[in-house]
Amino acid sequence: MNLPNVFGFAEGQPESIVRDIEEMVRSYVEKVNKISLSLFSMYLRSTAPMIHAPAWGLCLALNMQAQLYTILEMCRAFDRIFKEHLDGG
């Protein structure tokens, strides 16, 4: 469908434009995921949940840490699946 003045078709673009855009998106996503996972992992290893242990109780603080670890594992699984999707798998 060609809608005048709404969609334009780029002329003179290199044949590799689709591959170039895919590589650019892949590179950006990998950088964002690495930064997010490293920050989250750093927080998880920190004593942040233990800071709240006296106020909330040790069991709740340990449960929070376990939940954060589970979320981190889910993020890693999503990252792996997303990369497989980008690779066409």
mmCIF file with all atom_site columns, C-alpha atoms in Angstrom:
data_model
loop_
_atom_site.group_PDB
_atom_site.id
_atom_site.type_symbol
_atom_site.label_atom_id
_atom_site.label_alt_id
_atom_site.label_comp_id
_atom_site.label_asym_id
_atom_site.label_entity_id
_atom_site.label_seq_id
_atom_site.pdbx_PDB_ins_code
_atom_site.Cartn_x
_atom_site.Cartn_y
_atom_site.Cartn_z
_atom_site.occupancy
_atom_site.B_iso_or_equiv
_atom_site.pdbx_formal_charge
_atom_site.auth_seq_id
_atom_site.auth_comp_id
_atom_site.auth_asym_id
_atom_site.auth_atom_id
_atom_site.pdbx_PDB_model_num
ATOM 1  C CA . MET A 1 1  ? 0.000  0.000   0.000  1.00 0.00 ? 1  MET A CA 1
ATOM 2  C CA . ASN A 1 2  ? 1.396  3.377   -0.920 1.00 0.00 ? 2  ASN A CA 1
ATOM 3  C CA . LEU A 1 3  ? -0.059 6.391   0.826  1.00 0.00 ? 3  LEU A CA 1
ATOM 4  C CA . PRO A 1 4  ? 1.124  9.654   -0.701 1.00 0.00 ? 4  PRO A CA 1
ATOM 5  C CA . ASN A 1 5  ? 2.765  12.031  1.766  1.00 0.00 ? 5  ASN A CA 1
ATOM 6  C CA . VAL A 1 6  ? 2.478  9.453   4.559  1.00 0.00 ? 6  VAL A CA 1
ATOM 7  C CA . PHE A 1 7  ? 5.049  6.802   3.707  1.00 0.00 ? 7  PHE A CA 1
ATOM 8  C CA . GLY A 1 8  ? 8.146  7.363   1.679  1.00 0.00 ? 8  GLY A CA 1
ATOM 9  C CA . PHE A 1 9  ? 10.436 4.795   0.212  1.00 0.00 ? 9  PHE A CA 1
ATOM 10 C CA . ALA A 1 10 ? 14.098 5.483   0.707  1.00 0.00 ? 10 ALA A CA 1
ATOM 11 C CA . GLU A 1 11 ? 16.063 5.344   -2.476 1.00 0.00 ? 11 GLU A CA 1
ATOM 12 C CA . GLY A 1 12 ? 19.772 4.870   -2.755 1.00 0.00 ? 12 GLY A CA 1
ATOM 13 C CA . GLN A 1 13 ? 20.190 2.994   0.526  1.00 0.00 ? 13 GLN A CA 1
ATOM 14 C CA . PRO A 1 14 ? 22.743 0.204   0.662  1.00 0.00 ? 14 PRO A CA 1
ATOM 15 C CA . GLU A 1 15 ? 21.540 -3.386  0.378  1.00 0.00 ? 15 GLU A CA 1
ATOM 16 C CA . SER A 1 16 ? 22.880 -4.103  3.851  1.00 0.00 ? 16 SER A CA 1
ATOM 17 C CA . ILE A 1 17 ? 20.639 -1.535  5.597  1.00 0.00 ? 17 ILE A CA 1
ATOM 18 C CA . VAL A 1 18 ? 18.480 -4.209  7.271  1.00 0.00 ? 18 VAL A CA 1
ATOM 19 C CA . ARG A 1 19 ? 21.514 -6.108  8.553  1.00 0.00 ? 19 ARG A CA 1
ATOM 20 C CA . ASP A 1 20 ? 23.115 -2.852  9.743  1.00 0.00 ? 20 ASP A CA 1
ATOM 21 C CA . ILE A 1 21 ? 19.994 -1.892  11.703 1.00 0.00 ? 21 ILE A CA 1
ATOM 22 C CA . GLU A 1 22 ? 19.737 -5.385  13.228 1.00 0.00 ? 22 GLU A CA 1
ATOM 23 C CA . GLU A 1 23 ? 23.369 -5.224  14.348 1.00 0.00 ? 23 GLU A CA 1
ATOM 24 C CA . MET A 1 24 ? 22.853 -1.746  15.802 1.00 0.00 ? 24 MET A CA 1
ATOM 25 C CA . VAL A 1 25 ? 19.786 -2.899  17.783 1.00 0.00 ? 25 VAL A CA 1
ATOM 26 C CA . ARG A 1 26 ? 21.559 -6.070  18.940 1.00 0.00 ? 26 ARG A CA 1
ATOM 27 C CA . SER A 1 27 ? 24.565 -4.055  20.127 1.00 0.00 ? 27 SER A CA 1
ATOM 28 C CA . TYR A 1 28 ? 22.366 -1.602  22.032 1.00 0.00 ? 28 TYR A CA 1
ATOM 29 C CA . VAL A 1 29 ? 20.290 -4.351  23.677 1.00 0.00 ? 29 VAL A CA 1
ATOM 30 C CA . GLU A 1 30 ? 23.399 -6.260  24.746 1.00 0.00 ? 30 GLU A CA 1
ATOM 31 C CA . LYS A 1 31 ? 24.906 -3.140  26.341 1.00 0.00 ? 31 LYS A CA 1
ATOM 32 C CA . VAL A 1 32 ? 21.708 -2.276  28.221 1.00 0.00 ? 32 VAL A CA 1
ATOM 33 C CA . ASN A 1 33 ? 21.273 -5.867  29.412 1.00 0.00 ? 33 ASN A CA 1
ATOM 34 C CA . LYS A 1 34 ? 24.874 -6.112  30.598 1.00 0.00 ? 34 LYS A CA 1
ATOM 35 C CA . ILE A 1 35 ? 24.587 -2.857  32.546 1.00 0.00 ? 35 ILE A CA 1
ATOM 36 C CA . SER A 1 36 ? 21.210 -3.805  34.059 1.00 0.00 ? 36 SER A CA 1
ATOM 37 C CA . LEU A 1 37 ? 22.292 -7.301  35.042 1.00 0.00 ? 37 LEU A CA 1
ATOM 38 C CA . SER A 1 38 ? 25.582 -6.124  36.507 1.00 0.00 ? 38 SER A CA 1
ATOM 39 C CA . LEU A 1 39 ? 23.882 -3.438  38.619 1.00 0.00 ? 39 LEU A CA 1
ATOM 40 C CA . PHE A 1 40 ? 21.203 -5.848  39.781 1.00 0.00 ? 40 PHE A CA 1
ATOM 41 C CA . SER A 1 41 ? 23.776 -8.518  40.538 1.00 0.00 ? 41 SER A CA 1
ATOM 42 C CA . MET A 1 42 ? 25.854 -6.022  42.497 1.00 0.00 ? 42 MET A CA 1
ATOM 43 C CA . TYR A 1 43 ? 22.800 -5.056  44.566 1.00 0.00 ? 43 TYR A CA 1
ATOM 44 C CA . LEU A 1 44 ? 21.975 -8.708  45.136 1.00 0.00 ? 44 LEU A CA 1
ATOM 45 C CA . ARG A 1 45 ? 25.454 -9.443  46.469 1.00 0.00 ? 45 ARG A CA 1
ATOM 46 C CA . SER A 1 46 ? 25.349 -6.386  48.690 1.00 0.00 ? 46 SER A CA 1
ATOM 47 C CA . THR A 1 47 ? 23.974 -6.424  52.175 1.00 0.00 ? 47 THR A CA 1
ATOM 48 C CA . ALA A 1 48 ? 20.961 -4.276  51.289 1.00 0.00 ? 48 ALA A CA 1
ATOM 49 C CA . PRO A 1 49 ? 18.373 -6.886  52.361 1.00 0.00 ? 49 PRO A CA 1
ATOM 50 C CA . MET A 1 50 ? 20.337 -7.477  55.553 1.00 0.00 ? 50 MET A CA 1
ATOM 51 C CA . ILE A 1 51 ? 20.161 -3.784  56.414 1.00 0.00 ? 51 ILE A CA 1
ATOM 52 C CA . HIS A 1 52 ? 16.428 -4.216  56.910 1.00 0.00 ? 52 HIS A CA 1
ATOM 53 C CA . ALA A 1 53 ? 16.761 -7.465  58.875 1.00 0.00 ? 53 ALA A CA 1
ATOM 54 C CA . PRO A 1 54 ? 16.467 -5.870  62.341 1.00 0.00 ? 54 PRO A CA 1
ATOM 55 C CA . ALA A 1 55 ? 13.303 -4.004  61.387 1.00 0.00 ? 55 ALA A CA 1
ATOM 56 C CA . TRP A 1 56 ? 11.638 -6.749  59.347 1.00 0.00 ? 56 TRP A CA 1
ATOM 57 C CA . GLY A 1 57 ? 13.160 -9.858  60.818 1.00 0.00 ? 57 GLY A CA 1
ATOM 58 C CA . LEU A 1 58 ? 15.871 -12.077 59.417 1.00 0.00 ? 58 LEU A CA 1
ATOM 59 C CA . CYS A 1 59 ? 13.481 -14.484 57.672 1.00 0.00 ? 59 CYS A CA 1
ATOM 60 C CA . LEU A 1 60 ? 11.862 -11.709 55.655 1.00 0.00 ? 60 LEU A CA 1
ATOM 61 C CA . ALA A 1 61 ? 15.229 -10.222 54.714 1.00 0.00 ? 61 ALA A CA 1
ATOM 62 C CA . LEU A 1 62 ? 16.498 -13.612 53.519 1.00 0.00 ? 62 LEU A CA 1
ATOM 63 C CA . ASN A 1 63 ? 13.256 -14.141 51.611 1.00 0.00 ? 63 ASN A CA 1
ATOM 64 C CA . MET A 1 64 ? 13.762 -10.776 49.878 1.00 0.00 ? 64 MET A CA 1
ATOM 65 C CA . GLN A 1 65 ? 17.261 -11.794 48.879 1.00 0.00 ? 65 GLN A CA 1
ATOM 66 C CA . ALA A 1 66 ? 15.973 -15.102 47.499 1.00 0.00 ? 66 ALA A CA 1
ATOM 67 C CA . GLN A 1 67 ? 13.298 -13.265 45.514 1.00 0.00 ? 67 GLN A CA 1
ATOM 68 C CA . LEU A 1 68 ? 15.881 -10.877 44.086 1.00 0.00 ? 68 LEU A CA 1
ATOM 69 C CA . TYR A 1 69 ? 18.039 -13.831 43.070 1.00 0.00 ? 69 TYR A CA 1
ATOM 70 C CA . THR A 1 70 ? 15.038 -15.436 41.343 1.00 0.00 ? 70 THR A CA 1
ATOM 71 C CA . ILE A 1 71 ? 14.351 -12.205 39.457 1.00 0.00 ? 71 ILE A CA 1
ATOM 72 C CA . LEU A 1 72 ? 17.994 -12.052 38.383 1.00 0.00 ? 72 LEU A CA 1
ATOM 73 C CA . GLU A 1 73 ? 17.792 -15.617 37.056 1.00 0.00 ? 73 GLU A CA 1
ATOM 74 C CA . MET A 1 74 ? 14.601 -14.715 35.168 1.00 0.00 ? 74 MET A CA 1
ATOM 75 C CA . CYS A 1 75 ? 16.374 -11.717 33.615 1.00 0.00 ? 75 CYS A CA 1
ATOM 76 C CA . ARG A 1 76 ? 19.247 -13.932 32.509 1.00 0.00 ? 76 ARG A CA 1
ATOM 77 C CA . ALA A 1 77 ? 16.828 -16.436 30.972 1.00 0.00 ? 77 ALA A CA 1
ATOM 78 C CA . PHE A 1 78 ? 14.981 -13.649 29.153 1.00 0.00 ? 78 PHE A CA 1
ATOM 79 C CA . ASP A 1 79 ? 18.288 -12.275 27.895 1.00 0.00 ? 79 ASP A CA 1
ATOM 80 C CA . ARG A 1 80 ? 19.281 -15.697 26.535 1.00 0.00 ? 80 ARG A CA 1
ATOM 81 C CA . ILE A 1 81 ? 15.895 -16.238 24.843 1.00 0.00 ? 81 ILE A CA 1
ATOM 82 C CA . PHE A 1 82 ? 15.906 -12.721 23.364 1.00 0.00 ? 82 PHE A CA 1
ATOM 83 C CA . LYS A 1 83 ? 19.383 -13.257 21.913 1.00 0.00 ? 83 LYS A CA 1
ATOM 84 C CA . GLU A 1 84 ? 18.244 -16.566 20.405 1.00 0.00 ? 84 GLU A CA 1
ATOM 85 C CA . HIS A 1 85 ? 15.256 -14.755 18.893 1.00 0.00 ? 85 HIS A CA 1
ATOM 86 C CA . LEU A 1 86 ? 17.490 -12.086 17.374 1.00 0.00 ? 86 LEU A CA 1
ATOM 87 C CA . ASP A 1 87 ? 19.716 -14.813 15.966 1.00 0.00 ? 87 ASP A CA 1
ATOM 88 C CA . GLY A 1 88 ? 16.687 -16.361 14.287 1.00 0.00 ? 88 GLY A CA 1
ATOM 89 C CA . GLY A 1 89 ? 16.537 -19.428 16.510 1.00 0.00 ? 89 GLY A CA 1
#
